[in-house]
Short mmCIF file of C-alpha atoms and ligand atoms in Angstrom, two decimals:
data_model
loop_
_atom_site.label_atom_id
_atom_site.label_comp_id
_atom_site.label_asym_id
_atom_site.label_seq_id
_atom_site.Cartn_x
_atom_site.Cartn_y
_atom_site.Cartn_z
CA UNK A 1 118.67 96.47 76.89
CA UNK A 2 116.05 98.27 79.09
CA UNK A 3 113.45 96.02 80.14
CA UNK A 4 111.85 98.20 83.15
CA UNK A 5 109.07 99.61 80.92
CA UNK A 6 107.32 95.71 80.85
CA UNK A 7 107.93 95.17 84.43
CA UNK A 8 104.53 95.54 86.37
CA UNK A 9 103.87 94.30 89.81
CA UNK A 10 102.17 90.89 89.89
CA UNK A 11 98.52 92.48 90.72
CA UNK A 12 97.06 95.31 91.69
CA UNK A 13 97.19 94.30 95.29
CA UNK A 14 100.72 93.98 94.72
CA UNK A 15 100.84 97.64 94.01
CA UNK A 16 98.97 98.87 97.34
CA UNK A 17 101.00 96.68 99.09
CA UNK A 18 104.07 98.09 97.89
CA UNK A 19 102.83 101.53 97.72
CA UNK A 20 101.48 101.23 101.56
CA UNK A 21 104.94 99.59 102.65
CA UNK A 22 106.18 103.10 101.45
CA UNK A 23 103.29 104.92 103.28
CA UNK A 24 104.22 103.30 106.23
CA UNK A 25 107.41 103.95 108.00
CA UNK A 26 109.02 105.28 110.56
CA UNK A 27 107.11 108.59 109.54
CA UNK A 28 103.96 106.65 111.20
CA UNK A 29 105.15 104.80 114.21
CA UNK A 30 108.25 107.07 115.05
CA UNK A 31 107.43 110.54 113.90
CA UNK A 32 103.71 110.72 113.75
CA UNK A 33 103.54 109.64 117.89
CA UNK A 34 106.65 112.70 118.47
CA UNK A 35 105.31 115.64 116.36
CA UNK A 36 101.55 114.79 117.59
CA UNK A 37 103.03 114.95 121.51
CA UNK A 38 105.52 118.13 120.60
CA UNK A 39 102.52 120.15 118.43
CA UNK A 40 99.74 119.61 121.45
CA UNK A 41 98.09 116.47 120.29
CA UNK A 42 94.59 116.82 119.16
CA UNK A 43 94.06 119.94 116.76
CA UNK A 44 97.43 119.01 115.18
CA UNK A 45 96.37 115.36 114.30
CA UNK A 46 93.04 117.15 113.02
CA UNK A 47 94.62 119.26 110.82
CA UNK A 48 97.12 116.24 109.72
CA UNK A 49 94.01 114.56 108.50
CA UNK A 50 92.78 117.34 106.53
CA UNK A 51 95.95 117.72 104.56
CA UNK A 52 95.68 113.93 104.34
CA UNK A 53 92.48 113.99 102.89
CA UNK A 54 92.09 117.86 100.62
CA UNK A 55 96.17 117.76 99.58
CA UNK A 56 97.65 114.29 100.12
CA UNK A 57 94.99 111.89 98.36
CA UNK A 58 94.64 114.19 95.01
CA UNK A 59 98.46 114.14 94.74
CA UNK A 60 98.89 110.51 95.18
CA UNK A 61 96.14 110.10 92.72
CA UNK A 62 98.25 112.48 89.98
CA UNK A 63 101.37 110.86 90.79
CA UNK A 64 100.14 107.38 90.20
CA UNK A 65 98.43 108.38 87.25
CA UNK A 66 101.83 110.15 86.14
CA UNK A 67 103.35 107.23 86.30
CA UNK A 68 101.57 104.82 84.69
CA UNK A 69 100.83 107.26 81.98
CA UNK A 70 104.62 107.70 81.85
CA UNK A 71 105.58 103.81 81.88
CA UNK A 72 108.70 104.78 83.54
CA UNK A 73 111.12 107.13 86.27
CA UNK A 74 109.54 109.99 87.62
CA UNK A 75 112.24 111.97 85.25
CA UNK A 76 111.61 110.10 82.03
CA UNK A 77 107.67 109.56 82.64
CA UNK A 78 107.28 113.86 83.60
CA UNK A 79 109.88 114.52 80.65
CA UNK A 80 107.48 112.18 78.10
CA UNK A 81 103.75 113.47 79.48
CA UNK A 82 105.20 117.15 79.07
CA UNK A 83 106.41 116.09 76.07
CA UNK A 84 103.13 114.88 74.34
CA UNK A 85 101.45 117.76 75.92
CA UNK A 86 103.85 120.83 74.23
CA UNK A 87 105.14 121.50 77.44
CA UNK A 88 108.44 122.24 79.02
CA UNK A 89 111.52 119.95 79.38
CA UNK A 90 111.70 121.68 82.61
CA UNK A 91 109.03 119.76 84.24
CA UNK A 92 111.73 117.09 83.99
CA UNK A 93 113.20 118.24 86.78
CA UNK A 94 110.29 117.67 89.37
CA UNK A 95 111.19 114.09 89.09
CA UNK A 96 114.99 114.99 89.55
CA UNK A 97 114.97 116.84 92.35
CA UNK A 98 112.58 113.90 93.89
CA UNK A 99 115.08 111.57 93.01
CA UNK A 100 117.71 114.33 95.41
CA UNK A 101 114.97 114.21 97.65
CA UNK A 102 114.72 110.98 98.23
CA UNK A 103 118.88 110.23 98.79
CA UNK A 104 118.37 113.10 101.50
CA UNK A 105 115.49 111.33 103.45
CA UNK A 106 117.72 108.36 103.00
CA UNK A 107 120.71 110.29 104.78
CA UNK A 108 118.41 110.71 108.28
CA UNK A 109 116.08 107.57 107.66
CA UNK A 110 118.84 104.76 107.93
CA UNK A 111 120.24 106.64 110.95
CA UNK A 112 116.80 106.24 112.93
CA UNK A 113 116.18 102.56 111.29
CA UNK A 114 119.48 101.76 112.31
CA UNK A 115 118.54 102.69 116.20
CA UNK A 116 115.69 100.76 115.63
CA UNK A 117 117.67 97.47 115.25
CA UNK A 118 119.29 98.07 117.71
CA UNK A 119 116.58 98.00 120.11
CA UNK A 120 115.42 94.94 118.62
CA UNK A 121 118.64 93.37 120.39
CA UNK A 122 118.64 95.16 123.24
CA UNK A 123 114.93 94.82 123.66
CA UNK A 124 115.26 90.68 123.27
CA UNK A 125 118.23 90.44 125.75
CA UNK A 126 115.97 91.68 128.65
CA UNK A 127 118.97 94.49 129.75
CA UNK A 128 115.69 96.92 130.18
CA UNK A 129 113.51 94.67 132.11
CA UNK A 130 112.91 96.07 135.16
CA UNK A 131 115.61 98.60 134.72
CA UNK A 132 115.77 101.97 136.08
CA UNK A 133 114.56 105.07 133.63
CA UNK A 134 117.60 106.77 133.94
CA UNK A 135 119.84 103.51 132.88
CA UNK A 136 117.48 103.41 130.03
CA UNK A 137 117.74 107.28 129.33
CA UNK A 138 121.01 106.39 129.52
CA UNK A 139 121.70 104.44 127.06
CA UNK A 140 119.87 105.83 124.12
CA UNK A 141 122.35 109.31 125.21
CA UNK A 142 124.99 106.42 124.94
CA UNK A 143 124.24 105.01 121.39
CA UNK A 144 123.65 108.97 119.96
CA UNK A 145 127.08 109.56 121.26
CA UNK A 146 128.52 106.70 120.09
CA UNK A 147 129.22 107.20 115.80
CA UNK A 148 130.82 103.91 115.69
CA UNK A 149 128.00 102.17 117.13
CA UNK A 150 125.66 103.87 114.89
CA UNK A 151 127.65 103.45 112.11
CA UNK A 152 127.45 99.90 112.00
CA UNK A 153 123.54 99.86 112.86
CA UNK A 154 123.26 102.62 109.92
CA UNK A 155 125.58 100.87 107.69
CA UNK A 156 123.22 97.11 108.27
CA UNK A 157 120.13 98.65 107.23
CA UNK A 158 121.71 100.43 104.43
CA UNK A 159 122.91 97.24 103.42
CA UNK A 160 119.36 95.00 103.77
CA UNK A 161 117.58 97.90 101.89
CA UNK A 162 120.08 97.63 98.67
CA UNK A 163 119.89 94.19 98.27
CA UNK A 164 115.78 94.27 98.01
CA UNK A 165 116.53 96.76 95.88
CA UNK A 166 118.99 95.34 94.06
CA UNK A 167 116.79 91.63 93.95
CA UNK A 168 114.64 93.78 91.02
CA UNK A 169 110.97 95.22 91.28
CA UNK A 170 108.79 92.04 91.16
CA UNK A 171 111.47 89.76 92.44
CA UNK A 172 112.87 91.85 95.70
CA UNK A 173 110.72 94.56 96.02
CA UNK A 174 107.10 93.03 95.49
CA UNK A 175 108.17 89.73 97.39
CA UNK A 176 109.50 91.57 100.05
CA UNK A 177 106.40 93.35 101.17
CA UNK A 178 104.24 90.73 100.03
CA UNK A 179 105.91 89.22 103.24
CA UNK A 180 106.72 92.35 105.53
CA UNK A 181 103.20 94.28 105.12
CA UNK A 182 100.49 91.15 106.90
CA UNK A 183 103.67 90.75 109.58
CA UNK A 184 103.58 94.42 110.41
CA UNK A 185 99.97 94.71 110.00
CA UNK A 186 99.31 91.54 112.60
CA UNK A 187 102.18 93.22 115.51
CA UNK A 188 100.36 96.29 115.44
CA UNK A 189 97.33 94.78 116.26
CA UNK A 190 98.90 92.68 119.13
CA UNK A 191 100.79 95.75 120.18
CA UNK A 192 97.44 97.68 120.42
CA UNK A 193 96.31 94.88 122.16
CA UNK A 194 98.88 95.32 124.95
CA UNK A 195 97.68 98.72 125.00
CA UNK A 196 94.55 98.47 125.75
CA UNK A 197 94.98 95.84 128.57
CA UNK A 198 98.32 97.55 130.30
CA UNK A 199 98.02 100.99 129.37
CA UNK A 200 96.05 104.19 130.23
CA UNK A 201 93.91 103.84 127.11
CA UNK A 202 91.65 106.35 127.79
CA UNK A 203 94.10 108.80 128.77
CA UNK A 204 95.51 108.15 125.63
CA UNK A 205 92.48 108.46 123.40
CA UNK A 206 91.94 111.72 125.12
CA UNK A 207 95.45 112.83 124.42
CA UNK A 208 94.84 112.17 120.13
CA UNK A 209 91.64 113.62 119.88
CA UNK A 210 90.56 116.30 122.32
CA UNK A 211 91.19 119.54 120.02
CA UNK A 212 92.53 122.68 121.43
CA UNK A 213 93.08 124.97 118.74
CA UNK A 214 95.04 127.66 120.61
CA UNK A 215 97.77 125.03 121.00
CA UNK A 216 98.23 125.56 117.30
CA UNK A 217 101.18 127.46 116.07
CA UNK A 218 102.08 128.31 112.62
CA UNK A 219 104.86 126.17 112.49
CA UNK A 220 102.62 123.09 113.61
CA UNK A 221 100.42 123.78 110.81
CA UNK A 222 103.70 123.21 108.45
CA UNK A 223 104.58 120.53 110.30
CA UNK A 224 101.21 118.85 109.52
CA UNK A 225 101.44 119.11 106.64
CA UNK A 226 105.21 118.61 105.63
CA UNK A 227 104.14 115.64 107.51
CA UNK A 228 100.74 114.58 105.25
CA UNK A 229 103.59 114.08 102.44
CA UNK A 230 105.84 112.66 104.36
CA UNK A 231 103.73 109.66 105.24
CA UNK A 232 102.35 109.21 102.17
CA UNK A 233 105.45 109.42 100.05
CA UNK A 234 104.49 112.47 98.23
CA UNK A 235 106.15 114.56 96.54
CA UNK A 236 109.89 113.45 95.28
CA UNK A 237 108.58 110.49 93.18
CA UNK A 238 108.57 107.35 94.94
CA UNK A 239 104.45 106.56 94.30
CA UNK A 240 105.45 107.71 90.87
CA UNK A 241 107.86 105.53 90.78
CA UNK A 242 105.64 102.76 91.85
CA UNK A 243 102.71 103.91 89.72
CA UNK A 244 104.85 102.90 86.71
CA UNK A 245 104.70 99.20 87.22
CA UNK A 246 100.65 99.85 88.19
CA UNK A 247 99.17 96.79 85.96
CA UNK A 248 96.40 97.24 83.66
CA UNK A 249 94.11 100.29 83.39
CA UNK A 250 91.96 99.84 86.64
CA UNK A 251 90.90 102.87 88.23
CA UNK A 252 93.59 104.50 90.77
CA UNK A 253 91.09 106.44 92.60
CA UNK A 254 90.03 103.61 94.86
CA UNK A 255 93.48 102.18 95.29
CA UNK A 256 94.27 105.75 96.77
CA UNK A 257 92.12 105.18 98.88
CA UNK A 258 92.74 102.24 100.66
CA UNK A 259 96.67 103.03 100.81
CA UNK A 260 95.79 105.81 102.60
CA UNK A 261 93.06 104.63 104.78
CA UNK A 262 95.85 101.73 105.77
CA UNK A 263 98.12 104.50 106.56
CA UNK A 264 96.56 106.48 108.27
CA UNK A 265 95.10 103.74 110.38
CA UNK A 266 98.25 102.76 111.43
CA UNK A 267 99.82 106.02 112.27
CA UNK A 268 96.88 106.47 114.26
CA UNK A 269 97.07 102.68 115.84
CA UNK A 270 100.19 103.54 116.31
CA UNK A 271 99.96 106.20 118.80
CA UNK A 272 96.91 104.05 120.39
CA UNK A 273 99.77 101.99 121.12
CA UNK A 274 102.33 103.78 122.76
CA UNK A 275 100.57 106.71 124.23
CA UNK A 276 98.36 104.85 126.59
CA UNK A 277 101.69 103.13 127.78
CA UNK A 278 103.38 106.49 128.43
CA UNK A 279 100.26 107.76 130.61
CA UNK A 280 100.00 104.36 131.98
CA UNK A 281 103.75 105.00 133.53
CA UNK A 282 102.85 108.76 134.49
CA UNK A 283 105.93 110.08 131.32
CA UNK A 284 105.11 112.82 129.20
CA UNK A 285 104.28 112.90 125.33
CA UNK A 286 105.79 115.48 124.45
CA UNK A 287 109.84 114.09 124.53
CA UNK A 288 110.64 114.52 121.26
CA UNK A 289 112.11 111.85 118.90
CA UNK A 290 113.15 110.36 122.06
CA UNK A 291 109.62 109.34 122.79
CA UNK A 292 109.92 106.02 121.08
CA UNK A 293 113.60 105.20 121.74
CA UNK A 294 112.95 106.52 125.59
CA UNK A 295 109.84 106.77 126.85
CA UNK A 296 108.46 103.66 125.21
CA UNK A 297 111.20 101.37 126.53
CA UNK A 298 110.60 102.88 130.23
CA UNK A 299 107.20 102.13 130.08
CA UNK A 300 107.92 98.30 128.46
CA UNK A 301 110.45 97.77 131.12
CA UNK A 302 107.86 98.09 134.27
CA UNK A 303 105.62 95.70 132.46
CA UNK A 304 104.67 91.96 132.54
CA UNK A 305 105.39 90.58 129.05
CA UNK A 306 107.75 93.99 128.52
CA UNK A 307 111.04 91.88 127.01
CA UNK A 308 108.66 90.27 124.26
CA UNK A 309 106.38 93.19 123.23
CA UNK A 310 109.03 95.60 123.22
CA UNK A 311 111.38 93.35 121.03
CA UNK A 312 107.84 92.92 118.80
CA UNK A 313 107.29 96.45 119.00
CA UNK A 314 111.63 97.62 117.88
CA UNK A 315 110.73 94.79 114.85
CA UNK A 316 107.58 96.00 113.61
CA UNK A 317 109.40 99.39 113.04
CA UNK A 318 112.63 97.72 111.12
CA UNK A 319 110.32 96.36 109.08
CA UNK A 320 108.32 99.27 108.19
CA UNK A 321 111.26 101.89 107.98
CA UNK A 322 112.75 98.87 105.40
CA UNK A 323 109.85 98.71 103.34
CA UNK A 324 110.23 102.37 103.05
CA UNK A 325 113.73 102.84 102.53
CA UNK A 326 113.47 100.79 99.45
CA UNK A 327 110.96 102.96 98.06
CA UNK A 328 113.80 106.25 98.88
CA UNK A 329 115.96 104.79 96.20
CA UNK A 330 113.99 103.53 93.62
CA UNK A 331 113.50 106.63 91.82
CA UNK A 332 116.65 107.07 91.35
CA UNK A 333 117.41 103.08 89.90
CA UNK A 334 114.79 103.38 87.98
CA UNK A 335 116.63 106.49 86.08
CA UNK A 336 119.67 104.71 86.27
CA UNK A 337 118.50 101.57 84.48
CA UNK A 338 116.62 103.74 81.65
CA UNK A 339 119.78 105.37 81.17
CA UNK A 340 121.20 101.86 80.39
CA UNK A 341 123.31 100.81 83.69
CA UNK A 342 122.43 97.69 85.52
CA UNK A 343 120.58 97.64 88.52
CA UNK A 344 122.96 96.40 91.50
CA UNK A 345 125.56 98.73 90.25
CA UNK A 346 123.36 101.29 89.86
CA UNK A 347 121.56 100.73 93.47
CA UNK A 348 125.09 100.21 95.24
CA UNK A 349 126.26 103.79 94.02
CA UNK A 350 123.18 105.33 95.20
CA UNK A 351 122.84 103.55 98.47
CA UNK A 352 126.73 104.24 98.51
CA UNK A 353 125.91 108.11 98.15
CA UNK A 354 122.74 107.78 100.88
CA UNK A 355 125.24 106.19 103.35
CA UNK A 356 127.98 108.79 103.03
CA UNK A 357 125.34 111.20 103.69
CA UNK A 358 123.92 108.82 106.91
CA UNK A 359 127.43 108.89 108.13
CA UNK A 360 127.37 112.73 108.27
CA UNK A 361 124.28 112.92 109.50
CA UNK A 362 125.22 110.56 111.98
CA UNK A 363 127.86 112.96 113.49
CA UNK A 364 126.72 115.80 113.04
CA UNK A 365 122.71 116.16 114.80
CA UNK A 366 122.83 119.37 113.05
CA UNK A 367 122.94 117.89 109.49
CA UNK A 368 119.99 115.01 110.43
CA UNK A 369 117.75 117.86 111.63
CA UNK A 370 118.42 119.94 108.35
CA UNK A 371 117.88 116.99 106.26
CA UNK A 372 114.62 116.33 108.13
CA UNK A 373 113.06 119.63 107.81
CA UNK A 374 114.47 120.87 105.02
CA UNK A 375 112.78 117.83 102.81
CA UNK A 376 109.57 117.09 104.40
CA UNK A 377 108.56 120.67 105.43
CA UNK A 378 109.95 122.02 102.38
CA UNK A 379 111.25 119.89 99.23
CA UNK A 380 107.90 117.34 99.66
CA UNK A 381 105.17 120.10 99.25
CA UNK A 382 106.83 122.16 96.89
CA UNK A 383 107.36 118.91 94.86
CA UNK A 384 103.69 118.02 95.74
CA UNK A 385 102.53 121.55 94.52
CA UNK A 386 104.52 121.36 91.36
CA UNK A 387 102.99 117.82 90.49
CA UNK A 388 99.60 119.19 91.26
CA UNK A 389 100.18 122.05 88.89
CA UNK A 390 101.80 119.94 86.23
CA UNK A 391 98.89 117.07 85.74
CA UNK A 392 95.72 119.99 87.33
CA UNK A 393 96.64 122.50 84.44
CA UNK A 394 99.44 121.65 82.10
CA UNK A 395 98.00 117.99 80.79
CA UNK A 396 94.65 118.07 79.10
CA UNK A 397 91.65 117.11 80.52
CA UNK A 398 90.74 114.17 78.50
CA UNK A 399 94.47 112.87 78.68
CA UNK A 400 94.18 113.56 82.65
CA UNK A 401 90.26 111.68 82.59
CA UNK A 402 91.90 108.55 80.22
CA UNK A 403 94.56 108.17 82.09
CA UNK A 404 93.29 107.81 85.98
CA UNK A 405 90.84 105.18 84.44
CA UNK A 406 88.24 107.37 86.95
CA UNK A 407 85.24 107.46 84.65
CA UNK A 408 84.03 110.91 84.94
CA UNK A 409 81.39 111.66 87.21
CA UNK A 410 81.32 113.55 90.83
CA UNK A 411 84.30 111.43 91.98
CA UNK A 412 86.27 112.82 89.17
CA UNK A 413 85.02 116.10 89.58
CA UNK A 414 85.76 116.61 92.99
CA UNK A 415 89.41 114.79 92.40
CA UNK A 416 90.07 117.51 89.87
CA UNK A 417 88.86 120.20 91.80
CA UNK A 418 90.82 119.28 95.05
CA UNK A 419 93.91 118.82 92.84
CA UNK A 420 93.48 122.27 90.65
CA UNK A 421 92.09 124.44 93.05
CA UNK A 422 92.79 123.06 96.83
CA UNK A 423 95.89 121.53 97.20
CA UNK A 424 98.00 124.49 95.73
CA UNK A 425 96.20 127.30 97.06
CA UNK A 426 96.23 124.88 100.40
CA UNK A 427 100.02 124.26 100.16
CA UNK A 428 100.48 128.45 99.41
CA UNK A 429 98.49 129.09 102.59
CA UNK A 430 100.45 126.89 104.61
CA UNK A 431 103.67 128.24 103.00
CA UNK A 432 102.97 131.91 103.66
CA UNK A 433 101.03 131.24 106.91
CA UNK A 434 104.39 129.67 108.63
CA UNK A 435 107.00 132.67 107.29
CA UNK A 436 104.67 134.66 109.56
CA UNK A 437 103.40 136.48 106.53
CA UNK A 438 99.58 136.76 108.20
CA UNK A 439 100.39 137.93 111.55
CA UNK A 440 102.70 140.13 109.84
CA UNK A 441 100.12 141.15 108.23
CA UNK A 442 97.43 141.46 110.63
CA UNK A 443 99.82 143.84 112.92
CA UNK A 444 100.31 146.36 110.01
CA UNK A 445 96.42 146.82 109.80
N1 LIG B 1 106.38 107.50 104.04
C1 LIG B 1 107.55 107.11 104.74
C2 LIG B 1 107.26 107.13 106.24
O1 LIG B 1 106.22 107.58 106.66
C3 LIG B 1 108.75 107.96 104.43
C4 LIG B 1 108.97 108.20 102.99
C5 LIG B 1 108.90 109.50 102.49
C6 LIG B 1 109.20 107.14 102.12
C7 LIG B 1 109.05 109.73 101.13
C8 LIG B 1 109.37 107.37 100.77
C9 LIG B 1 109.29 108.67 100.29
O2 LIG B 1 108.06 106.70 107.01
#
């Protein structure tokens, strides 16, 4: 018998917990810092927030409302709301492709996760205390070399994320971030703390938020916003996912939000964090994905207090990347279980399929980077784009008004707007802007 349809989270705070533990991930406190450092700092996180705020918010807004409307997987609840409207079966498929999407994020997010723990050991046994940079360059070269080691890492966090899974929606999933989200949010505070007594705050504020536009490629603007889905969850289903067990009819608009206030906040507290420590220790930004795993540890290991906070500091990201893994694989369990499987099974043979792809990724660095780009830069928005198509044009209006539980009014208006108008011909723009269609254009005239 299929019970999901009655499950909902124990309260609406449940919800934006859960829905900000997905938010929040390595995308934040891992990728966020690197891209920011790699794309010139300043006019990239601008544009960042603008996608955040013109694309990112109205899509989260229609896929919450999707799924609550829906009452179940992103495939089901897109295949039902096209249903009622005389639409397409075809708009099925957003939600199945999310579902691919999200196995393929899986495939690369375990990998890093995995590194993570790791450093939570290594971090607590005080090896880097005091240690030489290139010992500690060293041995991140060291574990990316080494597949078993990774393997094992991979293979642990592959392993903690089914079982949440696994545990059910209120009973693993809600419980676990009811737990994991105050922990995370309470390190990051002390961590900023650190910050602000040992590092080069300053230098670091200057570094997020002086703008120099002509540091802006094409390709950064993509990045910026591959990323705005990326750290929201957008696109492939998850919020949908989660917006079916949304209790109640409150409005979604203000639970938008604050998930995305919170998450932005703490990508943003999150580079307050570390980049003050990296000018603090004269390294560069700009390392790559190495920046955490590298950089960081450098700067921990000439520092007073340097074993604990950088143990705290490798913990708070397990915790986040596993209270976004979970939300990777839901999708697809959720499908599963309407399709009348059970749910361990069901989450074992996806997280089975995830880590076969993790172990691929893990040996070959060209598969992790292909996975990486090809889904946020390119699966997330199109997915995005498609969802705000599907609930901006091909639902009605009152079905779209009824069903946010926004009451009409400016709010609404400008919510539609952004979502008919802005966020596709934003996500076009973008699109066309990176293939070098405009400069193309500009030289022929
Ligand atoms: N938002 C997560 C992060 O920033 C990653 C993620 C993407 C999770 C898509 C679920 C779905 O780390």
């Amino acid at each position: 018998m299929n019970q999901a349809a009655s499950i909902t989270w124990k309260s609406r705070w449940t919800f934006i917990l859960a829905a900000t533990g997905s938010a929040v991930g390595l995308g934040n406190i891992w990728k966020f810092p690197y891209i920011t450092g790699e794309n010139g700092g300043g006019a990239f996180v601008l544009v960042y927030l603008a996608c955040i705020l013109c694309i990112g918010i109205p899509v989260m807004i229609a896929e919450i409302m999707a799924g609550r409307a829906g009452r179940s997987d992103p495939i089901h609840s897109m295949l039902s709301l096209s249903r009622d409207a005389g639409g397409s079966r075809a708009w099925g498929m957003v939600g199945a492709v999310g579902m691919v999407a999200g196995l393929m994020i899986m495939m690369f997010y375990s990998v890093v996760a995995g590194w993570a723990l790791e450093y939570v050991f290594q971090s607590a046994s005080g090896s880097y205390n005091g240690a030489p940079a290139e010992e500690i360059e060293a041995h991140f070269g060291n574990l990316l070399s080494s597949d078993g080691q990774q393997l094992i890492w991979h293979s642990l966090f592959s392993l903690l994320t089914a079982s949440v899974v696994a545990a059910g929606v209120t009973r693993g999933i809600g419980k676990a971030v009811e737990i994991l989200m105050p922990l995370l949010l309470v390190f990051l505070l002390v961590l900023v703390g650190y910050s602000a007594i040992n590092g080069n705050f300053s230098a670091g504020l200057h570094f997020m938020f002086d703008t120099d536009f002509s540091r802006l490629s094409g390709n950064a603007v993509l990045i910026a916003m591959g990323h705005a889905f990326f750290t929201l969850s957008l696109g492939m289903g998850a919020i949908m996912a989660y917006g079916a067990y949304f209790p109640g009819h409150a409005s979604i608009g203000k639970t938008v939000l604050t998930i995305a206030a919170l998450d932005t906040g703490i990508a943003l507290m999150a580079g307050m964090a570390m980049f003050p420590l990296v000018f603090a220790n004269d390294l560069t930004p700009g390392q790559g994905p190495g920046l955490m795993f590298v950089t960081l540890p450098i700067a921990f290991s000439n520092m007073s207090g340097g074993v604990f906070f950088g143990s705290l500091f490798f913990a708070l990201v397990s915790i986040a990347a596993l209270s976004s893994s979970i939300s990777l694989i839901e999708p697809g369990v959720a499908w599963m279980e309407k399709r009348g499987w059970r749910r361990v099974p069901s989450t074992f043979l996806l997280g089975g399929i995830a880590w076969t792809g993790g172990v691929a990724s893990i040996h070959y660095g060209a598969v992790f980077d292909a996975l990486d780009y090809l889904t946020a830069n390119i699966m997330l928005p199109i997915g995005g784009l498609l969802i705000a198509l599907f609930v901006g044009w091909r639902l009605q209006r009152k079905v779209v008004l009824d069903e946010t539980g926004m009451k009409g009014g400016p709010a609404f208006a400008a919510w539609y707007w952004l979502l008919r108008y802005i966020a596709p011909i934003g996500i076009l723009i973008v699109f066309l802007h990176s293939l070098g269609l405009f400069s193309a254009l500009g030289a022929l005239f």
